[in-house]
Coordinates of C-alpha atoms and ligand atoms in Angstrom, one line a residue:
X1 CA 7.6 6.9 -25.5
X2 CA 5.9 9.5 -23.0
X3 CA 8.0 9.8 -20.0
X4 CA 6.8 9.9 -16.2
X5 CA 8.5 10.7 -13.0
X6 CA 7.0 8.4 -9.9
X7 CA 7.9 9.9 -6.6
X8 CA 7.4 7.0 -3.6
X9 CA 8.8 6.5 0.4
X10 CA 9.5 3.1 -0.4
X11 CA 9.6 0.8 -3.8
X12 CA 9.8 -3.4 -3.5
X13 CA 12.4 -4.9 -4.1
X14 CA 14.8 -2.8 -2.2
X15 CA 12.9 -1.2 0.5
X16 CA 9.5 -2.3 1.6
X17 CA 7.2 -1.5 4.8
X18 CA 3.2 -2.0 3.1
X19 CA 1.6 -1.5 0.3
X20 CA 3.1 1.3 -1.3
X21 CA 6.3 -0.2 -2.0
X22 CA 4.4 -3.0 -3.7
X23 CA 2.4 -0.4 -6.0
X24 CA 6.0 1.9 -6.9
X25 CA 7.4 -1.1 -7.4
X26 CA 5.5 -2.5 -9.8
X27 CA 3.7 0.3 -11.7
X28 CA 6.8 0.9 -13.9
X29 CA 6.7 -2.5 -15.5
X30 CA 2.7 -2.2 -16.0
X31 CA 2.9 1.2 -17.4
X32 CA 5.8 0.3 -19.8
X33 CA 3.3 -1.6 -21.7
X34 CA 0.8 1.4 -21.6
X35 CA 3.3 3.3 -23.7
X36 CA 5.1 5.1 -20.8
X37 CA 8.4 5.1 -19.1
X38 CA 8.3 5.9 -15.5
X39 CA 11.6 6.7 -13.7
X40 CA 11.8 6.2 -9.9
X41 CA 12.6 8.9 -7.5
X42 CA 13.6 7.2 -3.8
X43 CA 15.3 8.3 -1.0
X44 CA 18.6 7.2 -0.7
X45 CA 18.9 5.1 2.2
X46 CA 21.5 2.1 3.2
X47 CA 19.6 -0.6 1.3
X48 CA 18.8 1.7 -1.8
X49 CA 22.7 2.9 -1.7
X50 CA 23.5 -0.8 -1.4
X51 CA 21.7 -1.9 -4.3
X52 CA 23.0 0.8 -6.6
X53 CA 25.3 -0.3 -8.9
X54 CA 27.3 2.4 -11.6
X55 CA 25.0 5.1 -10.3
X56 CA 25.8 8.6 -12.3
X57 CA 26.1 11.7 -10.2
X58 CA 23.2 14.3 -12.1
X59 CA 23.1 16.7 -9.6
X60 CA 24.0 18.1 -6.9
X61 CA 23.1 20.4 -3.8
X62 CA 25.0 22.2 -1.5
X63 CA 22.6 22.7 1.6
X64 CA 18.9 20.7 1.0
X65 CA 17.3 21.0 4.3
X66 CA 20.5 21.0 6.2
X67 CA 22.8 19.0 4.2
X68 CA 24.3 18.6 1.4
X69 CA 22.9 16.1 -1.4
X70 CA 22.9 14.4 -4.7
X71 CA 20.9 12.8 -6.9
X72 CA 22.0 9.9 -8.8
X73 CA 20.9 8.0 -11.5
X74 CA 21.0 4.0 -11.9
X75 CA 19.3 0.9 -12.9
X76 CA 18.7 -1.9 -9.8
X77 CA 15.9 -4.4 -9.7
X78 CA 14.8 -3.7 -13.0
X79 CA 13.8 -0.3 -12.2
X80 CA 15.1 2.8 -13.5
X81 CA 16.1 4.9 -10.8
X82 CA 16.5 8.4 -9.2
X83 CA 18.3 8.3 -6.0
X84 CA 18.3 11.1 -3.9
X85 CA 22.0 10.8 -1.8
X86 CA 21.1 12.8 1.5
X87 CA 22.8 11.4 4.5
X88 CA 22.1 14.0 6.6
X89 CA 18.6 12.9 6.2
X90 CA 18.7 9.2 5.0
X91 CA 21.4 7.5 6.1
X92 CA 20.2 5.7 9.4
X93 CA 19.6 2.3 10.8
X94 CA 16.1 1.7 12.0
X95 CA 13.2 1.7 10.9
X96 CA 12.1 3.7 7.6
X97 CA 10.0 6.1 9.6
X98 CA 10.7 5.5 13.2
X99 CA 13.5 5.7 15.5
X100 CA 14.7 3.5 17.9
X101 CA 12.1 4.8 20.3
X102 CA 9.0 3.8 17.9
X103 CA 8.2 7.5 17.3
X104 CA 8.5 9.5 13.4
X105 CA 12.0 10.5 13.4
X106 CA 11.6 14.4 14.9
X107 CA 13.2 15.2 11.0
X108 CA 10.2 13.5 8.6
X109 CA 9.2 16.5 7.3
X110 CA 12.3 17.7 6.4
X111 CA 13.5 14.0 4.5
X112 CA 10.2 14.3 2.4
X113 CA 10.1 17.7 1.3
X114 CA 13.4 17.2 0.9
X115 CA 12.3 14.1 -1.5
X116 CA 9.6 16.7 -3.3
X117 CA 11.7 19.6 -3.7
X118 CA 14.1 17.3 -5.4
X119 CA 10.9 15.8 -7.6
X120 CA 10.2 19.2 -8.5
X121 CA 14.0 20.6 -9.3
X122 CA 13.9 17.7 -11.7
X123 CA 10.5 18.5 -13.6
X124 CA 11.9 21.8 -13.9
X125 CA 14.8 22.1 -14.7
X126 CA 15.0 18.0 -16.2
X127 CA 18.2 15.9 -15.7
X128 CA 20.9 15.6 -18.6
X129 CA 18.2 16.4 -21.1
X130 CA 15.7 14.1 -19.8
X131 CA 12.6 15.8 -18.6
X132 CA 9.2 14.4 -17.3
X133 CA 5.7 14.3 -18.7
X134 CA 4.2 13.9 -15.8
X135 CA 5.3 13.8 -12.1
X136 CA 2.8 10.8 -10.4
X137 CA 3.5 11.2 -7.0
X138 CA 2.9 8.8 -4.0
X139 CA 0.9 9.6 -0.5
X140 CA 2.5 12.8 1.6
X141 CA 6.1 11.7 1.5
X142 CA 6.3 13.4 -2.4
X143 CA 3.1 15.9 -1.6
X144 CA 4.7 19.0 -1.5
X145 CA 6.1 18.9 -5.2
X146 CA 3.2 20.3 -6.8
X147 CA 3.8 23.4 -4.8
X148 CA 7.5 23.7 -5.0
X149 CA 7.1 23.4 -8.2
X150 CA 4.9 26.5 -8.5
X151 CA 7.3 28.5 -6.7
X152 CA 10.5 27.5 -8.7
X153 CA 8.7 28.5 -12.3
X154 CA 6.5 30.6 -13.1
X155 CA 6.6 28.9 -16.7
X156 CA 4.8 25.8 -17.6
X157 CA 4.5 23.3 -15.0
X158 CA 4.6 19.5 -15.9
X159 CA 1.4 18.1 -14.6
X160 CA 0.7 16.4 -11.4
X161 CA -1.3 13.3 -10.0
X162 CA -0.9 13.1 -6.7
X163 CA -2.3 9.2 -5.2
X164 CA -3.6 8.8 -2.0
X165 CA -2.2 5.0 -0.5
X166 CA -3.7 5.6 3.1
X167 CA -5.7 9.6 4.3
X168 CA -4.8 8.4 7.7
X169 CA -0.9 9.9 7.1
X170 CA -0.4 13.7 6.8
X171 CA 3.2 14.5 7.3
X172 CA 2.4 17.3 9.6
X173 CA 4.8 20.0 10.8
X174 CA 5.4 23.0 13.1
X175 CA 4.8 26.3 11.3
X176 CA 8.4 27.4 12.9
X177 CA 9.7 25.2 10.0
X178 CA 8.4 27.0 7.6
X179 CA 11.1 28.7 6.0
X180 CA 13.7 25.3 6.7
X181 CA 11.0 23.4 4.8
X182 CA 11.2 26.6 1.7
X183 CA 7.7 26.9 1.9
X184 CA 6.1 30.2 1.1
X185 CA 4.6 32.4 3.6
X186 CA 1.0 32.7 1.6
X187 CA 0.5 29.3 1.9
X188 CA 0.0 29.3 4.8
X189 CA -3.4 29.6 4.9
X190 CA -6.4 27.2 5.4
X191 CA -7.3 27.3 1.0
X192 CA -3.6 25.4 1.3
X193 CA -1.2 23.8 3.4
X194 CA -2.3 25.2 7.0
X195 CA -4.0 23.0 8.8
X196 CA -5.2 23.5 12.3
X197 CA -2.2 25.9 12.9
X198 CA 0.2 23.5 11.5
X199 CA 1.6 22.8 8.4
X200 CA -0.3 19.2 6.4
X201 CA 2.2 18.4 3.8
X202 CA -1.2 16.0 2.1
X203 CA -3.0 18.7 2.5
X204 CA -0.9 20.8 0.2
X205 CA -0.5 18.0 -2.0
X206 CA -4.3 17.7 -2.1
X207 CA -4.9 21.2 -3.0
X208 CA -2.2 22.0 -5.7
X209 CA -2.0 18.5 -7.4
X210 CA -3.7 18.7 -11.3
X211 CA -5.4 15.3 -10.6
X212 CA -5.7 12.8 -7.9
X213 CA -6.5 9.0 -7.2
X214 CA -7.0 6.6 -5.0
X215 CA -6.6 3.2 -5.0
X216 CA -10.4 1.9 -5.1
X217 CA -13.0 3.2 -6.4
X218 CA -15.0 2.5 -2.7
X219 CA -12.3 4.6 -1.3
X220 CA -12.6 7.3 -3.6
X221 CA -16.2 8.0 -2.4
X222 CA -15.4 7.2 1.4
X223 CA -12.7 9.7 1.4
X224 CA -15.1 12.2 1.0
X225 CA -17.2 11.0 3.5
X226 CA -15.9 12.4 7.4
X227 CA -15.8 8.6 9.0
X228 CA -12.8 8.1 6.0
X229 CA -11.8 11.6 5.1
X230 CA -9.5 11.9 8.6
X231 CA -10.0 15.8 8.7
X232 CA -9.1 16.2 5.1
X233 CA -13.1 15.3 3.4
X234 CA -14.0 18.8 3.3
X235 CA -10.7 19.6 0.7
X236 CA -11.4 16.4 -1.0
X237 CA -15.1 17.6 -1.5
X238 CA -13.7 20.4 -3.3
X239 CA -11.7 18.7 -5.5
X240 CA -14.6 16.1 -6.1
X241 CA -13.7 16.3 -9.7
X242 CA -10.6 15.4 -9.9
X243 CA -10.9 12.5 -7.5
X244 CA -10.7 9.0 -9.0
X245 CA -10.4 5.8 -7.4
X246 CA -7.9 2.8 -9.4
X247 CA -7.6 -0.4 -8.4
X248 CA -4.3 -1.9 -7.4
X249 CA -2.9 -5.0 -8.9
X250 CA -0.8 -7.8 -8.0
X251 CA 3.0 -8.6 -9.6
X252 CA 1.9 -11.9 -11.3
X253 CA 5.3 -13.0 -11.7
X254 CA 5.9 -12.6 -7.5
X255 CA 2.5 -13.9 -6.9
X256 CA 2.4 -17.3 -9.1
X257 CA 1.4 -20.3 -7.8
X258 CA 3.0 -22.2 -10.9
X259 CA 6.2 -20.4 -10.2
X260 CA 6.9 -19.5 -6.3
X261 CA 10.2 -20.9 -5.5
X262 CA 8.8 -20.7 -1.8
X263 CA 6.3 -23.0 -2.2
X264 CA 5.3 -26.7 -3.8
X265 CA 3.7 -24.9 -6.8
X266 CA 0.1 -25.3 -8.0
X267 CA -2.2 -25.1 -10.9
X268 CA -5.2 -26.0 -9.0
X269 CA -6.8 -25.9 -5.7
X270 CA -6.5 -29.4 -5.0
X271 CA -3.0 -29.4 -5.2
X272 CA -2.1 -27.0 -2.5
X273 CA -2.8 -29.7 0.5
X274 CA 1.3 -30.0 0.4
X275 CA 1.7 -26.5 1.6
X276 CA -1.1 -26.8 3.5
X277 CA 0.4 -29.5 5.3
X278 CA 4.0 -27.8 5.6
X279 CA 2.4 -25.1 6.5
X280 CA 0.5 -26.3 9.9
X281 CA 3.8 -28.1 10.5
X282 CA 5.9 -25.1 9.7
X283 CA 3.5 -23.2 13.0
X284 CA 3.4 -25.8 15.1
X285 CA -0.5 -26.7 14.5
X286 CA -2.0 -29.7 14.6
X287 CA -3.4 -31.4 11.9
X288 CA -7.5 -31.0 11.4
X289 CA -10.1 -31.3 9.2
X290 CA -11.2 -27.5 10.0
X291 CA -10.7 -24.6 7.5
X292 CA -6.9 -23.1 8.1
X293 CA -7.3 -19.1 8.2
X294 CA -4.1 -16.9 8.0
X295 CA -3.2 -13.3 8.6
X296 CA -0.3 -11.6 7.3
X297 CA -0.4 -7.7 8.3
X298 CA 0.9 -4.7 9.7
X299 CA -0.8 -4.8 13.5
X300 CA -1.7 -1.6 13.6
X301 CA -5.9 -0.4 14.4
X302 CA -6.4 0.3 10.6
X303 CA -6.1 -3.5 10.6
X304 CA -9.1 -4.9 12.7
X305 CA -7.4 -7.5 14.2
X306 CA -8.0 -6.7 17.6
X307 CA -12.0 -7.9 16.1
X308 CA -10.5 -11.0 14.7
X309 CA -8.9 -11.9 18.6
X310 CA -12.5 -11.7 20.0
X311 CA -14.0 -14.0 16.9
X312 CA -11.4 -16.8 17.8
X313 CA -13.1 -18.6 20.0
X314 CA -16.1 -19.1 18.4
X315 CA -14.0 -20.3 15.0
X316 CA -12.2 -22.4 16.7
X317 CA -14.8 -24.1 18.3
X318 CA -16.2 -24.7 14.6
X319 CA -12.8 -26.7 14.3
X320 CA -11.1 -23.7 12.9
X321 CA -7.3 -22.9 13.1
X322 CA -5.4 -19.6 12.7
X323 CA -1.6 -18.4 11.7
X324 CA -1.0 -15.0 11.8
X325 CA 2.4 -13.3 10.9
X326 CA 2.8 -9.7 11.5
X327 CA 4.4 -7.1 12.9
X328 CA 3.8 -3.0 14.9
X329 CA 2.1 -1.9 17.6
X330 CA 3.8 -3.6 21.0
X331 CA 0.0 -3.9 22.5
X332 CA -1.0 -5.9 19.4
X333 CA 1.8 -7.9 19.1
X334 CA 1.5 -8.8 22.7
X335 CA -2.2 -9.7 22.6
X336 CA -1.4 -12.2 19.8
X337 CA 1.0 -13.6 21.5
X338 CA -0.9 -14.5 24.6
X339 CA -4.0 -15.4 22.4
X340 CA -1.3 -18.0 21.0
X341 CA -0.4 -19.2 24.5
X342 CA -3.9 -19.5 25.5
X343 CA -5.2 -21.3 22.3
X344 CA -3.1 -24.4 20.4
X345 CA -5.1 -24.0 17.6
X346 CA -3.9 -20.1 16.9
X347 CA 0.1 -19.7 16.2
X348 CA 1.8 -16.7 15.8
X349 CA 5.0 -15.2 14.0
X350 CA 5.8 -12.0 15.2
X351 CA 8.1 -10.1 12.2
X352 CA 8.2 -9.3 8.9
X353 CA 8.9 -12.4 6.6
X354 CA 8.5 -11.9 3.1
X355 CA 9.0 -15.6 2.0
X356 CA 6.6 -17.2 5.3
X357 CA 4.0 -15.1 3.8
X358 CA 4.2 -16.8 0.5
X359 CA 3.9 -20.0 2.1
X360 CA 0.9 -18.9 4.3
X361 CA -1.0 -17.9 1.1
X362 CA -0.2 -21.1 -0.6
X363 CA -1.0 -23.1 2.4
X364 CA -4.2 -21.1 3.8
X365 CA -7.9 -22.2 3.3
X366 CA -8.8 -18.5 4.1
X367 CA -7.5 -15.0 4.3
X368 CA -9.0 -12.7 6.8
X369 CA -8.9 -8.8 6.3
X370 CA -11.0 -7.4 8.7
X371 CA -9.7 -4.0 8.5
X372 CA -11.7 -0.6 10.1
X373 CA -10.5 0.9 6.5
X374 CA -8.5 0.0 3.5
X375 CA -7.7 1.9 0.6
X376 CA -7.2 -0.8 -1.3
X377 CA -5.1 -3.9 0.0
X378 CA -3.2 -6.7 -1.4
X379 CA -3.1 -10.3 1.0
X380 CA -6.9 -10.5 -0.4
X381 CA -5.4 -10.7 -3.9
X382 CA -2.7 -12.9 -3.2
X383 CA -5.3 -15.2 -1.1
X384 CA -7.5 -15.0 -4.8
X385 CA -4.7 -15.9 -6.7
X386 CA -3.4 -18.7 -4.6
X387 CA -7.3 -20.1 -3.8
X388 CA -6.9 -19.3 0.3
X389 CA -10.3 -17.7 0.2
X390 CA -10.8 -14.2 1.8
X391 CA -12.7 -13.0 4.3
X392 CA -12.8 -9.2 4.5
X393 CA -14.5 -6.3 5.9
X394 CA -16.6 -4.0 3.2
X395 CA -14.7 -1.0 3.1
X396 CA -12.1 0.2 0.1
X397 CA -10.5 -2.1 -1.6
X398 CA -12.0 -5.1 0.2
X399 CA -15.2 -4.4 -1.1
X400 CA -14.2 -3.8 -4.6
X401 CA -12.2 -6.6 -5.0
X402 CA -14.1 -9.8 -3.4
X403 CA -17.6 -10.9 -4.8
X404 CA -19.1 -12.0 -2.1
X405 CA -20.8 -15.3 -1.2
X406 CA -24.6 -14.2 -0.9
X407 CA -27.1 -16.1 -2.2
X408 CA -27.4 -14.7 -5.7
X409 CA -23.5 -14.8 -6.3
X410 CA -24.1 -18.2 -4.9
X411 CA -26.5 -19.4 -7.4
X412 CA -24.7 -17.7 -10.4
X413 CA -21.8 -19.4 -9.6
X414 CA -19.6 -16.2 -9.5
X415 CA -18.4 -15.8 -5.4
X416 CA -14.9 -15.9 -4.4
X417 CA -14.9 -14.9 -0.7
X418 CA -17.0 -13.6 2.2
X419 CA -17.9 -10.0 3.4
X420 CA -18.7 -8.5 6.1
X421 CA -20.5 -5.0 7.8
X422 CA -21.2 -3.3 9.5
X423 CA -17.2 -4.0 11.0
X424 CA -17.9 -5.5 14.1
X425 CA -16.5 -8.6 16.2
X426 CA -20.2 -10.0 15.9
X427 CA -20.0 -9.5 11.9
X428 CA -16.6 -10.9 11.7
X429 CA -18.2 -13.8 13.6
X430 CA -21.1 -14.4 11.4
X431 CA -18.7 -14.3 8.5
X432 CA -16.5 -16.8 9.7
X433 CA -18.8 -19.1 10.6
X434 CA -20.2 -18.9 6.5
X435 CA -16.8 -19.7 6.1
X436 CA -16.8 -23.0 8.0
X437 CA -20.2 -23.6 6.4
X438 CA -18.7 -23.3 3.0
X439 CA -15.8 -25.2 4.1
X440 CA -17.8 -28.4 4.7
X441 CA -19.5 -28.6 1.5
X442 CA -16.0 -29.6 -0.3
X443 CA -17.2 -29.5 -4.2
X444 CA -18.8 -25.7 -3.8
X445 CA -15.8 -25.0 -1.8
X446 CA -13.2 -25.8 -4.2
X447 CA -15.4 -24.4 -6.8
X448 CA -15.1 -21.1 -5.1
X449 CA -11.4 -21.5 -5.0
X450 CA -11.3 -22.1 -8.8
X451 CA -13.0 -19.4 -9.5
X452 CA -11.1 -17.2 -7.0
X453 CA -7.6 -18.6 -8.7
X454 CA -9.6 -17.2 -12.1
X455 CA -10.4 -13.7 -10.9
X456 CA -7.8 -11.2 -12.5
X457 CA -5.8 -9.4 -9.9
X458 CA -3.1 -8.7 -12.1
X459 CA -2.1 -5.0 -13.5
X460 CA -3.7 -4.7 -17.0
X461 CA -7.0 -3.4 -16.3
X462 CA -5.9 -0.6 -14.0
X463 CA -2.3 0.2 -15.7
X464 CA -4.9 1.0 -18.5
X465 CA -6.8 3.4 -16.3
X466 CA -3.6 5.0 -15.0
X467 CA -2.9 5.5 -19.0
X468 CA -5.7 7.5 -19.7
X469 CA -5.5 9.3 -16.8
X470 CA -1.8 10.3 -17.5
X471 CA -3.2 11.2 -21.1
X472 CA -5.4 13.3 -20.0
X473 CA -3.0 14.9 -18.0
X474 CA -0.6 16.0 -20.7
X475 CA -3.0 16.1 -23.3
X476 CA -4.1 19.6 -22.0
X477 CA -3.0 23.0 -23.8
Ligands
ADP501 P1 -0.7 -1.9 4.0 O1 0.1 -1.3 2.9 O2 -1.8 -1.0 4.6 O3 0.2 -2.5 5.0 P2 -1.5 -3.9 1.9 O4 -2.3 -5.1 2.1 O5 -1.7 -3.0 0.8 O6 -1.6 -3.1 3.3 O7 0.1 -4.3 1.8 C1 0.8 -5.0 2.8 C2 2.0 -5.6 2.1 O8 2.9 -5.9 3.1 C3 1.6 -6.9 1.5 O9 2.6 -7.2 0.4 C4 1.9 -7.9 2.6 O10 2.1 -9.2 2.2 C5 3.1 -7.3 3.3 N1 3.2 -7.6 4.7 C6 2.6 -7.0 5.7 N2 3.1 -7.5 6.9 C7 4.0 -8.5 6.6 C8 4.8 -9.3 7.4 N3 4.8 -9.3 8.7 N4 5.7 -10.1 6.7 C9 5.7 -10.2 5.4 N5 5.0 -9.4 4.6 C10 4.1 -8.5 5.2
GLC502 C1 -1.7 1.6 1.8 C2 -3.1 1.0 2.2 C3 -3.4 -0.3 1.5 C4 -3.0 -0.2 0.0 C5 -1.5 0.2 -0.1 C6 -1.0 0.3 -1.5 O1 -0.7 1.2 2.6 O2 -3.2 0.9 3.6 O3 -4.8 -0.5 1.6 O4 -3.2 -1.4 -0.6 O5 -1.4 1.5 0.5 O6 -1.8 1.2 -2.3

């Protein structure tokens, strides 16, 4: 079996802040199936260390970026793991990124190249014997191991996809830590890693990675676009070629309606008005005969939900009620909150709640997504696969993985959500109030929610594409 090194920030089970963990965490078991074994890189902090049991030292460091380090090896959560041991640079409470004070610990670029020097010590020099194919590396955190890799051998390199979760993070740096971060002087330069007079790990990662994807086709071409490309289009356009856009899936077996141990499971739509009743109980809602919408997010502006505050009124005056759970930006979160206080018919969890958020998608009538941009997303495929219908902005993702409810998709008998653009508070507005229209017309509404609980949001399709992508990877002479 080939063998693959994935290089990720985060990786679900064991430590989780969006999306990405979701994707690390999952890709291994869908690629196993492809043929490949992917090992897992992660940093080593508390709830990674905690979760390790009979980890094997492989390696060690005496000084990596102002400590000194090991890596171990170790099976947890099904995954087989690489754990780099740093805890001069890991080893913290708080958040994963932030500090205390809700800025990017002042160290980041220091823990991540620290992360991609370490994924490139391995694909060179391999650990006890084992040596990648392939190093697939994850957003900036693991961008720089392309290059380090380029510096450490002048040999041949194992190939590089580098995938892009979200553009809008760059893991910049001050050029005065050039030499701490062992980058090379000649790279320094705007055909690399210098950008605007500072250092854009991406950026590097962008330029000296063999291949790179996205994770939609949509976002793939937006990227290259300047309203998307967040300063970094114009490199993109270059590497145009090498740029493809694949599809996230869902973990079927976390995401199963049959089988959710958080939930009263269902088969079909008609048997979630249990959890939708627990659920409006569960927030403090009253019961009505309006559609039930639910958010579960980051607040953060990528999101749109500062739109979706100044479409409330008019949805709830349709009869409409709202639950939102989520958690970030203190202005957000205090915004929801008062919209809560000022409307009964909108409720609001402020936090991060992994098993809530199964019960809100079990419960919901309706997702809404109304982000400015997503690269992809995943509450609209667990709102598909648990028949809560979604309503989302076309960008990324969103658009790639909704058909929406126009009147040809109408009459084929093929919609499973609502769309909107351009993505605007007066859009969002026209789209919910389709949705309440839908929502009265209760056969053609739970016809849509059949066909959504159909729709495959699962792994195979785009495990497949990662496949052939890998293959053509170390395929080359
Ligand atoms: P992003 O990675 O940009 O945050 P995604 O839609 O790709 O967006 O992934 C978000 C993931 O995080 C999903 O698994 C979602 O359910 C989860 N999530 C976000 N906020 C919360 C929250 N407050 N509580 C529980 N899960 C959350
Ligand atoms: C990022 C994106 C999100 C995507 C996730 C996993 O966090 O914001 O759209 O689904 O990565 O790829």
């Amino acid at each position: 079996m080939k063998q693959a090194l994935s290089v990720a920030s985060e990786c679900a089970p064991l430590v989780k802040t969006g999306g990405l963990a979701d994707v690390a965490g999952a890709l291994p078991g869908a690629m196993e199936e492809q043929g490949w074994h992917l090992r897992t890189l992660l940093p080593g902090y508390p709830t990674v260390m905690s979760a390790l049991k009979k980890a094997k030292e492989v390696r060690t460091e005496d000084d990596l970026m102002g400590g000194p380090a090991r890596l171990l090896a170790a099976k947890a959560s099904g995954l087989d793991l690489l754990v780099l041991d740093a805890p001069h640079l890991f080893e913290r409470r708080g958040a994963l990124y932030l500090g205390a004070d809700g800025k990017d610990w002042p160290d980041n670029p220091e823990r991540y190249a620290a992360l991609s020097w370490m994924a490139a010590a391995i694909a060179v020099d391999g650990v006890e014997g084992w040596q990648p194919d392939l190093l697939h590396l994850h957003d900036w955190q693991a961008a720089l191991a392309p290059l380090y890799q380029r510096e450490m051998s002048d040999g041949k390199r194992v190939p590089s996809l580098l995938t892009v979760h979200n553009i809008a993070f760059h893991g910049m740096a001050s050029v005065t830590k050039l030499k701490d971060l062992r980058l090379p002087q000649w790279g320094f330069h705007p055909d690399a890693f210098e950008y605007y007079g500072q250092i854009n790990a991406l950026k590097a990662g962008l330029v000296f990675a063999d291949k790179l994807s996205t994770v939609s086709p949509t976002y793939a071409r937006e990227l290259l676009r300047p309203e998307f490309g967040m300063g970094l289009d114009g490199v993109l356009r270059n590497r145009r070629a090498d740029l493809v856009g694949i599809l996230n899936g869902i973990d079927e077996t976390i995401w199963n309606p049959a089988a959710d141990p958080q939930i009263v499971a269902f088969t079909t739509p008609d048997k979630k008005a249990k959890n939708r009743a627990h659920l409006i109980e569960e927030f403090g809602l009253t019961p009505s005969d309006g559609p039930l919408a639910i958010v579960v997010s980051r607040l953060t502006e990528q999101k749109g939900l500062d739109l979706l505050l100044e479409a409330l009124p008019a949805f709830i005056e349709r009869g409409g009620q709202l639950a939102l759970l989520g958690s970030g930006e203190p202005e957000l979160e205090a915004a929801w909150r008062a919209a809560a206080e000022a409307m009964p018919q909108v409720a609001v969890r402020i936090g991060y709640n992994e098993a809530l958020s199964h019960r809100m998608m079990a419960g919901g009538d309706a997702v809404i997504v109304p982000s400015r941009f997503e690269p992809c997303g995943l509450t609209q495929l667990y709102g598909l696969r648990y028949g809560t219908i979604p309503v989302v902005a076309m960008t990324g993702g969103l658009a790639d993985t909704v058909i929406r409810a126009n009147e040809a998709a109408l009459l084929a008998d093929v919609a499973t959500g609502f769309q909107f653009f351009p993505i605007t508070a007066d859009e969002l507005i026209g789209a919910m109030m389709r949705l309440c229209d839908a929502y009265e017309d209760r056969p053609g509404w739970e016809r849509m929610q059949r066909r959504a609980m159909a729709h495959p949001v699962g792994w195979s399709t785009s495990a497949a594409h990662y496949a052939a992508l890998y293959e053509s990877l170390t395929s080359q002479p």
